[in-house]
Tab-separated table of C-alpha atoms and ligand atoms in Angstrom:
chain	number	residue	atom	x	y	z
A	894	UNK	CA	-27.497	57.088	19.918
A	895	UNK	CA	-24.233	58.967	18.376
A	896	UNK	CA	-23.310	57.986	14.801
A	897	UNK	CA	-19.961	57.223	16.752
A	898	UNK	CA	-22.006	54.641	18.809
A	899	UNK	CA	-23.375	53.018	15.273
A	900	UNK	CA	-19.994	53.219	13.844
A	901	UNK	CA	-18.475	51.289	16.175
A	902	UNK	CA	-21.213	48.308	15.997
A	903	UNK	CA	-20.672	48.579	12.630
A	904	UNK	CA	-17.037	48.078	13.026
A	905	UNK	CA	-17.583	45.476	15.124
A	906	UNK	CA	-19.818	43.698	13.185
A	907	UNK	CA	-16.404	43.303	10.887
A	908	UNK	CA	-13.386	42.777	12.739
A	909	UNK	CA	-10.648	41.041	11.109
A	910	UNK	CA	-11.243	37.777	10.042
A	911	UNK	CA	-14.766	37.657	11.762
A	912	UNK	CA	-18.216	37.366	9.899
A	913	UNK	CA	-21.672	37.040	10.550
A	914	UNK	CA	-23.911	33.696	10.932
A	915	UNK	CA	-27.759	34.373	9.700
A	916	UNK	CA	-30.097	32.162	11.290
A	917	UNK	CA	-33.132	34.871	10.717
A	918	UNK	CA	-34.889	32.163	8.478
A	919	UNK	CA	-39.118	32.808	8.887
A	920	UNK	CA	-40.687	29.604	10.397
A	921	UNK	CA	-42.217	29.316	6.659
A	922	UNK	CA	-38.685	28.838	5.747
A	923	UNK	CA	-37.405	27.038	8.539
A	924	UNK	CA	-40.101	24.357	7.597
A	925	UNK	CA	-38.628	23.477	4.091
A	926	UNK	CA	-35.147	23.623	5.681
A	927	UNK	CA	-36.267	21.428	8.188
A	928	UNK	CA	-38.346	19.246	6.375
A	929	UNK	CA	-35.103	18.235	3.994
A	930	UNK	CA	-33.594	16.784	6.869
A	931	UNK	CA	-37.361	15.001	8.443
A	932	UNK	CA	-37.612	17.134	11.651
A	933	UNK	CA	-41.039	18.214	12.770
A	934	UNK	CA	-41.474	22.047	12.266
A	935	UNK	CA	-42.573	23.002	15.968
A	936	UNK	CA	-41.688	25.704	17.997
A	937	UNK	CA	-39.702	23.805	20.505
A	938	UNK	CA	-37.714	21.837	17.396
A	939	UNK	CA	-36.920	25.658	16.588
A	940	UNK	CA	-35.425	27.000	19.721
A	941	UNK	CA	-33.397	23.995	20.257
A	942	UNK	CA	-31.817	24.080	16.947
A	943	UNK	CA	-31.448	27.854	17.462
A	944	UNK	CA	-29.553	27.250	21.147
A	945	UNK	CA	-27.396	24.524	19.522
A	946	UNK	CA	-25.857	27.257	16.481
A	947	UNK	CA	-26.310	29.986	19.332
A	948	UNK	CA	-24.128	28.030	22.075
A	949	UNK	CA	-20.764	26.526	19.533
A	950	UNK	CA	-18.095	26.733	21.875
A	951	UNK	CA	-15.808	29.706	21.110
A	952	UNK	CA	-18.064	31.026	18.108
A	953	UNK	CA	-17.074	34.764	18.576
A	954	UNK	CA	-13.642	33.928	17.513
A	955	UNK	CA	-14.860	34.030	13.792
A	956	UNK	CA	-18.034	35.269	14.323
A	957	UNK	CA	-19.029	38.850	15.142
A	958	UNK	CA	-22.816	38.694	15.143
A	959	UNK	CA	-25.832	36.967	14.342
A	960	UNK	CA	-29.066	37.885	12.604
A	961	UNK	CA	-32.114	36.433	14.622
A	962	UNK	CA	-35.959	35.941	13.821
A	963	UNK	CA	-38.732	38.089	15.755
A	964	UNK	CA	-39.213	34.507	17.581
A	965	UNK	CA	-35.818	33.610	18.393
A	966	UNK	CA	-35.052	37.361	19.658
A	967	UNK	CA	-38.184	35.966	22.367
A	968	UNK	CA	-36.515	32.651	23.474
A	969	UNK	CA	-34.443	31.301	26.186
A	970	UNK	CA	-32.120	28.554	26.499
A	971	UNK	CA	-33.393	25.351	28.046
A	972	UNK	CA	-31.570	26.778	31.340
A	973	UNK	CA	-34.110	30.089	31.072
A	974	UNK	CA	-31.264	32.557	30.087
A	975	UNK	CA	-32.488	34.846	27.159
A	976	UNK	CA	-30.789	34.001	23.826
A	977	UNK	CA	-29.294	38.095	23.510
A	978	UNK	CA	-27.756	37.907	27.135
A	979	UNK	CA	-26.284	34.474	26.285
A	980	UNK	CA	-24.940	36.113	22.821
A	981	UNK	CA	-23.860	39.058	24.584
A	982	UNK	CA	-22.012	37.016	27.309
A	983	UNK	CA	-20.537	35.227	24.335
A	984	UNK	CA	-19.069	38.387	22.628
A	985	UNK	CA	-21.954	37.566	19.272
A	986	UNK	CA	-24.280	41.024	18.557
A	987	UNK	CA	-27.703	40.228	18.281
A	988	UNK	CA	-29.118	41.333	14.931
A	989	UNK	CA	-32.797	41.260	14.106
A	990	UNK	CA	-34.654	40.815	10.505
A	991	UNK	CA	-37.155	43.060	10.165
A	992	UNK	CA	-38.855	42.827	7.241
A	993	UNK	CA	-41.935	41.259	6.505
A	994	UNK	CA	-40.796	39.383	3.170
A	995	UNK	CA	-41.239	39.914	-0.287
A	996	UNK	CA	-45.125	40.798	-1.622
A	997	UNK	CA	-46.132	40.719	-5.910
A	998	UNK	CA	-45.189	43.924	-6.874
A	999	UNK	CA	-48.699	45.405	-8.398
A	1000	UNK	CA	-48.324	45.956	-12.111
A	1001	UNK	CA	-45.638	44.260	-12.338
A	1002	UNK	CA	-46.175	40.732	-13.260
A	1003	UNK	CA	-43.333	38.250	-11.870
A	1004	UNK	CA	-41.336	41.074	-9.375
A	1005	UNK	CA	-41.610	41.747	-5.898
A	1006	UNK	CA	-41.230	44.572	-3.615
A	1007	UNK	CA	-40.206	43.784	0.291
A	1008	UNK	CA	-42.444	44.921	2.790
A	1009	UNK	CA	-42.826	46.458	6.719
A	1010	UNK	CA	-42.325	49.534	6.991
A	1011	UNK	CA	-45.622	50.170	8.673
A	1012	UNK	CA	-45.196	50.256	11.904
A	1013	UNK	CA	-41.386	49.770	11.764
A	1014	UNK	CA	-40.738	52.571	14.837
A	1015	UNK	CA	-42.633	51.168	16.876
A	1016	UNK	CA	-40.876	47.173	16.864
A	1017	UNK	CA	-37.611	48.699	16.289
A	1018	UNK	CA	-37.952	50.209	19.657
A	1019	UNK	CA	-38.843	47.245	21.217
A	1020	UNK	CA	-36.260	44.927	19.126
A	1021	UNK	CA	-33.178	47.487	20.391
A	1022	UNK	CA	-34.871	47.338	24.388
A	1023	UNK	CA	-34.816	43.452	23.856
A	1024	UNK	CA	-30.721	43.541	22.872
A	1025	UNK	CA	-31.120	43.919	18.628
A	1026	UNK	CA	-27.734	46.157	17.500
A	1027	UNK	CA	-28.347	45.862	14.116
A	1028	UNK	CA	-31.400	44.834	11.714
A	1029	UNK	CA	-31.699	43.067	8.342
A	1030	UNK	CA	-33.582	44.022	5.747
A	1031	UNK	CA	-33.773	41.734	2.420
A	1032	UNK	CA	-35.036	42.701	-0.973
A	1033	UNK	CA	-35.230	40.417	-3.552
A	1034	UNK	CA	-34.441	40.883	-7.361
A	1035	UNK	CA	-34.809	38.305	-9.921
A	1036	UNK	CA	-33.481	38.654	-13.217
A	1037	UNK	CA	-35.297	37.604	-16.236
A	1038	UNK	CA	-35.935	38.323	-19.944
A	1039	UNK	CA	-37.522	41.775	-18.990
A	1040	UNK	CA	-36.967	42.009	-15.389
A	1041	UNK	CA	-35.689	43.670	-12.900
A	1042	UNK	CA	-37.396	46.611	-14.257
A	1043	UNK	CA	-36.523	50.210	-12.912
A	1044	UNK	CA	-39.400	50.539	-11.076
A	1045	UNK	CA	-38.952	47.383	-8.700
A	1046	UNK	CA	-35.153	48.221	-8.353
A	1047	UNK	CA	-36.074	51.919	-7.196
A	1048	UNK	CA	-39.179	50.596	-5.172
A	1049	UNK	CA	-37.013	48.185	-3.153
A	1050	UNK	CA	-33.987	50.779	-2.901
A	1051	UNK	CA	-36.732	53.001	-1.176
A	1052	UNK	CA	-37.689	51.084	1.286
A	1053	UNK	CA	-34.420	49.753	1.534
A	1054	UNK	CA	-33.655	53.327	2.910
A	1055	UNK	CA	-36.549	54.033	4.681
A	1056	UNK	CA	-35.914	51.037	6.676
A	1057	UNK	CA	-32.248	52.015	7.334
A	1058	UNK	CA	-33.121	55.657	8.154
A	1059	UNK	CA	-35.503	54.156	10.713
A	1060	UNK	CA	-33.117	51.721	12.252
A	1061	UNK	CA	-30.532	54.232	12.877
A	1062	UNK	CA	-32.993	56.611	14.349
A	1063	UNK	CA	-33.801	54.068	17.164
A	1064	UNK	CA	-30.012	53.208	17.455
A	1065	UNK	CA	-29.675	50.134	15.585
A	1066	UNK	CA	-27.325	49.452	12.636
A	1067	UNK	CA	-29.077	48.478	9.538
A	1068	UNK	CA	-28.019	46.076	7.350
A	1069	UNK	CA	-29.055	46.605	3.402
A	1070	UNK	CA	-29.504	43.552	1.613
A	1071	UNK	CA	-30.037	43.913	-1.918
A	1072	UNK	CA	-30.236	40.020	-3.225
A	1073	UNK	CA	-29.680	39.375	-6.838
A	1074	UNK	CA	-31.329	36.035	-6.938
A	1075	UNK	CA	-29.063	33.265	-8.613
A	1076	UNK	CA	-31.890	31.175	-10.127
A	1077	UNK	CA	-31.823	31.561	-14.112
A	1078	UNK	CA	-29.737	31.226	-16.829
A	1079	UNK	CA	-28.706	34.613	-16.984
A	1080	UNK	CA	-24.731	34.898	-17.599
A	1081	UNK	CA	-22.390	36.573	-15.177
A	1082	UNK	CA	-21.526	39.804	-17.318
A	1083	UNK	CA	-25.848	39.898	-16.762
A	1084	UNK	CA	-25.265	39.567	-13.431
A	1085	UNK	CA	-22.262	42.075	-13.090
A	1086	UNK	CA	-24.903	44.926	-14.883
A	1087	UNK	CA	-28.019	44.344	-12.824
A	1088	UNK	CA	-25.714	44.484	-9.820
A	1089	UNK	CA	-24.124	47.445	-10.381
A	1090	UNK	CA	-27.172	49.410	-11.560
A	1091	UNK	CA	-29.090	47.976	-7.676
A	1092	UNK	CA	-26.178	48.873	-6.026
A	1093	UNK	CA	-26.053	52.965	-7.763
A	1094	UNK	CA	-30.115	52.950	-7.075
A	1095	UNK	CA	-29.450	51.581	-3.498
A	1096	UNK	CA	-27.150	54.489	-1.970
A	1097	UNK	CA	-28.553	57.135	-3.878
A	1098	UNK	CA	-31.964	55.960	-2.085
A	1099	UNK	CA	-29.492	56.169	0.682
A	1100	UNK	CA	-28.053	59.167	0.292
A	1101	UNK	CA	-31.473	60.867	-0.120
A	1102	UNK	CA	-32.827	59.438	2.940
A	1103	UNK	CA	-30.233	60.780	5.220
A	1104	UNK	CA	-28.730	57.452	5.816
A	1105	UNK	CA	-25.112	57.928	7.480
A	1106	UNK	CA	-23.066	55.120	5.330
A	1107	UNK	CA	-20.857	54.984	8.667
A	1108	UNK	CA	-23.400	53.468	10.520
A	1109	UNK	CA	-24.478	51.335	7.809
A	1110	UNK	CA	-23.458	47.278	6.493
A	1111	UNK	CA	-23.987	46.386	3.028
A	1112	UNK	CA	-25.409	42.828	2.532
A	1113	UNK	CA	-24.290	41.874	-0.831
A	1114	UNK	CA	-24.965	39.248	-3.411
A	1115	UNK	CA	-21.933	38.040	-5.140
A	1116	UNK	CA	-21.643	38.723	-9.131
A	1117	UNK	CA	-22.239	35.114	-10.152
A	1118	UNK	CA	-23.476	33.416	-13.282
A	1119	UNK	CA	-27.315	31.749	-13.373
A	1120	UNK	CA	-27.741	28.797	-11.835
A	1121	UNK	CA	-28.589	27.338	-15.018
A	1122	UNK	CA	-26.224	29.181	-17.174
A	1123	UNK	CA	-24.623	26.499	-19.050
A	1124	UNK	CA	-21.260	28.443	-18.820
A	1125	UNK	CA	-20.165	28.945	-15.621
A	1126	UNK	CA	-17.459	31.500	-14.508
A	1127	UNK	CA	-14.336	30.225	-12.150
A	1128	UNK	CA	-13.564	31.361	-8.758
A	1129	UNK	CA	-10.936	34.018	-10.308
A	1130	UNK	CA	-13.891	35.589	-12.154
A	1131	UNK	CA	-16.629	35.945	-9.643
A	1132	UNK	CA	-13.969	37.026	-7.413
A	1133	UNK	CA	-12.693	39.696	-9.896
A	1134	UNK	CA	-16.318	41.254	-10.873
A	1135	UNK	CA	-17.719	41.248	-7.895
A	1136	UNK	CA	-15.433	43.169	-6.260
A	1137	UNK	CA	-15.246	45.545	-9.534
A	1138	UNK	CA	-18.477	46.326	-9.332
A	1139	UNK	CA	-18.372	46.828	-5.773
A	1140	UNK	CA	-15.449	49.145	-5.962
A	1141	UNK	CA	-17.465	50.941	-9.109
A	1142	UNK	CA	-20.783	51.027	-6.733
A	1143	UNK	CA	-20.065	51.319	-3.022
A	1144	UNK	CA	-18.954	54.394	-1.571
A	1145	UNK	CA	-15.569	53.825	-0.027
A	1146	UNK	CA	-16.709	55.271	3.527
A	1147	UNK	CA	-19.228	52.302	4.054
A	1148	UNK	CA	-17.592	50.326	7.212
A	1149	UNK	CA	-18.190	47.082	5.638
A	1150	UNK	CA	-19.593	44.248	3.084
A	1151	UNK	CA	-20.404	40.798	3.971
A	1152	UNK	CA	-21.986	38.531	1.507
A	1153	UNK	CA	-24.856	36.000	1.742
A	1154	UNK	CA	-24.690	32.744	0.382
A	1155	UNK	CA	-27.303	32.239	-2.158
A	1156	UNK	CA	-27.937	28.903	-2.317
A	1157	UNK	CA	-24.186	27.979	-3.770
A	1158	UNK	CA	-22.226	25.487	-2.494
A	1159	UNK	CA	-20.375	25.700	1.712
A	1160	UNK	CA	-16.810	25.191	-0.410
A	1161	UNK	CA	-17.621	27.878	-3.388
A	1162	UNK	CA	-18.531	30.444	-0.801
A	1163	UNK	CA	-15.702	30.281	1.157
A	1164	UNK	CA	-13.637	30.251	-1.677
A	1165	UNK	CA	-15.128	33.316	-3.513
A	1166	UNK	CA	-15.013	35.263	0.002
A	1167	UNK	CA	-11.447	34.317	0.298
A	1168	UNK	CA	-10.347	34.726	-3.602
A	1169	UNK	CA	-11.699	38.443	-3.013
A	1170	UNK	CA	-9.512	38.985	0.131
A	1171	UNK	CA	-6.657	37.727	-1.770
A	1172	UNK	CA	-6.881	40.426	-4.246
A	1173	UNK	CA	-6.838	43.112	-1.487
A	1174	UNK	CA	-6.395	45.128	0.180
A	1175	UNK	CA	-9.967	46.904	-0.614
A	1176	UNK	CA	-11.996	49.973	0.403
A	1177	UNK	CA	-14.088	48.069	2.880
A	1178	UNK	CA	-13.406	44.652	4.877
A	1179	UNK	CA	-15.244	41.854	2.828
A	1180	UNK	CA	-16.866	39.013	5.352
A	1181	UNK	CA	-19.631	36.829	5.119
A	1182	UNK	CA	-22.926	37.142	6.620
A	1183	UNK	CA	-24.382	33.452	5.408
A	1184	UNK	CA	-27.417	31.737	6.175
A	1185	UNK	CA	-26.926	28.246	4.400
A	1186	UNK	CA	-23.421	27.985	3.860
A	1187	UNK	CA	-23.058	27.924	7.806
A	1188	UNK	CA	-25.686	25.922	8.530
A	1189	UNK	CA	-26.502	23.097	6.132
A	1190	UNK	CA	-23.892	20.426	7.409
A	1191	UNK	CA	-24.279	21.068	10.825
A	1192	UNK	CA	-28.504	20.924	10.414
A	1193	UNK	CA	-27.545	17.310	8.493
A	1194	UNK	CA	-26.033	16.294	11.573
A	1195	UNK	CA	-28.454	17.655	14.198
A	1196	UNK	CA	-31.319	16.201	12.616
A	1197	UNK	CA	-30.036	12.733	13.385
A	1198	UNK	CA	-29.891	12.883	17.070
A	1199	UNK	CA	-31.459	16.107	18.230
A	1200	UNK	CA	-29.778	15.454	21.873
A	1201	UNK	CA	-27.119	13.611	21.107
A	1202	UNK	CA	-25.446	14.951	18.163
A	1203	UNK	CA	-25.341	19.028	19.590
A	1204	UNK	CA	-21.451	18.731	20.151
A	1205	UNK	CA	-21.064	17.131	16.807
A	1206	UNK	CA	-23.173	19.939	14.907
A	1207	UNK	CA	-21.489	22.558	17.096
A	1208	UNK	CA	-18.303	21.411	15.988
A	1209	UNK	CA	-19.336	21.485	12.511
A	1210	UNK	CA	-20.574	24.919	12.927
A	1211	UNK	CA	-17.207	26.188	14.645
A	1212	UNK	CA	-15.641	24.456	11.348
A	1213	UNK	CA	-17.356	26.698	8.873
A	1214	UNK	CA	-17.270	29.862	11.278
A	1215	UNK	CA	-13.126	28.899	10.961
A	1216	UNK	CA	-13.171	28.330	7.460
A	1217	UNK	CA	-15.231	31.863	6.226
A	1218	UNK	CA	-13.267	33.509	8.796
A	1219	UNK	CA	-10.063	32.232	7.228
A	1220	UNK	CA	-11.611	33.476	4.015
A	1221	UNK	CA	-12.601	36.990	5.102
A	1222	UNK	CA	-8.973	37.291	5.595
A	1223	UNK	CA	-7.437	35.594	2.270
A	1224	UNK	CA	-6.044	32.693	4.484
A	1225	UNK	CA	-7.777	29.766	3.670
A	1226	UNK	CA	-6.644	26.798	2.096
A	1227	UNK	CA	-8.681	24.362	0.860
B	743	13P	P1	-28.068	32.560	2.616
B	743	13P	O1	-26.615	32.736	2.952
B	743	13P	O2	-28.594	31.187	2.845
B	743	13P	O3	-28.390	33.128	1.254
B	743	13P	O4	-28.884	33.436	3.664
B	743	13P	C1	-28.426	34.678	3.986
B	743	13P	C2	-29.565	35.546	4.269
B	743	13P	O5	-29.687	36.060	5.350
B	743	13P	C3	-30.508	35.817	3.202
B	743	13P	O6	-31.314	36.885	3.556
């Protein structure tokens, strides 16, 4: 594969006004999302849910691609047809996660360090021969009183580039996702510092790795105060530092930067995402790639009538895809 071939997934991945809809949630997770709403965790329970998000009528007008679990990249429709050939036929690039979640870093009490790496050639092979064009890989960083300490930022930026090295030896665009955790009562100018110090340790991992940025998506966290900060900055300020430390962080040749959601709010993510486009024009498009803020209404609905609610959800679905892909352009109104 040519970096001009990664380039253009990349690209892709970003078109104007389109973003990206994680559903990549582990079945560990996908039981406490599911259990919220009182739906049996089975494997069945997850497919279907999977083929109702995977099947929203005219999704590819806002959305570009979507990040799948190992299992999901495995299942078919009720029909028999292969979720990637149904994406593909649908104009949505399958992504893949990859990594095998985040393990106690040793020595250092309270941090974590995301593994699986071992092995990685090997399934990234047989991810891109089942349809993957891009992979996820999440690292988590918490902040606390003494944490993140260097050692688990450079740790995770490591294997953050080993990962995306890998990927883009086997043809498949990697997505780095650094995740500044929200939880904590950190402030936002906290936030804004830990950020930008990931972000330097992240592309100089990068850079030392061989990665080609053009070929590469960065999965960002938003510069946001704690959860439990009592002060907590407006729309106009996350907006603002985020995409200062972005512009003070990110190498202008990167292809693109969608956020996650983080656990805030469907309304507040679509209006950070679309706060930031309104201060534009910037070095790199600025989407969404969000797990929860796409899915949490329509999973509300689903979980009521698993049969007969899947037009209802889907439309709910199609609503947020509209409203983030408003956003990634600076057009929405609330
Ligand atoms: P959230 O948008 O729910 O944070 O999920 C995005 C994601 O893929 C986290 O890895």
């Amino acid at each position: 594969m040519s970096i001009d071939q990664l380039a253009e997934t990349a690209l892709a991945m970003v078109a104007p006004g389109k973003g990206i809809i994680a559903i990549d949630e582990s079945n560990a997770t996908c039981a406490k999302r599911f259990e919220s709403v009182g739906i049996p965790n089975t494997e069945e329970n997850r497919r279907a849910y999977r083929e109702m998000l995977l099947t929203t009528p005219n999704l590819s007008q806002y959305i570009s691609g979507a990040i799948l679990f190992d299992e999901t990249l495995r299942q078919k429709t009720k029909d028999g047809v292969p979720f990637a050939e149904v994406m593909r036929k649908n104009g949505i690039i399958p992504g893949i996660k990859v990594d095998k979640g985040p393990q106690p870093l040793a020595g250092f009490p309270g941090e974590v360090c995301t593994e699986g790496l071992d092995g990685l050639r090997e399934r990234l092979k047989e991810y891109a021969s089942l349809g993957a064009r891009f992979a996820k890989w999440r690292a988590v960083i918490t902040i606390g009183e003494d944490s993140p300490s260097g050692t688990c930022i450079e740790a995770n930026s490591h294997a953050l580039a080993r990962y995306a090295a890998l990927c883009q030896e086997a043809g498949i665009v990697p997505m780095v996702e650094p995740e500044i955790i929200m939880d904590g009562d950190h402030d936002i100018d906290t936030c804004m510092e830990v950020t930008e110090v990931v972000l330097r340790s992240l592309f100089g991992a990068l850079y030392d790795q061989n990665v080609m940025l053009e070929g590469t998506i960065l999965k960002a966290s938003m510069v946001i105060s704690g959860k439990s900060c009592p002060e907590q900055a407006s729309v106009e300020e996350v907006a603002e530092m985020t995409v200062r430390c972005l512009k003070s962080a990110v190498p202008a040749i990167l292809p693109g930067i969608v956020f996650l959601s983080g656990g805030q709010s469907d309304e507040d993510a679509t209006a950070h995402l679309n706060a930031m486009n309104q201060m534009g024009p910037h070095p790199w498009p600025l989407s969404f790639s969000y797990g929860r803020a796409m899915q949490a209404a329509a999973l509300k609905i689903w979980s009521k009538d698993l049969v007969g609610n899947v037009a209802a959800a889907q439309q709910t679905v199609f609503a947020r895809a509209k409203d983030n892909g408003l956003a990634a352009q600076g057009k929405w109104k609330k």
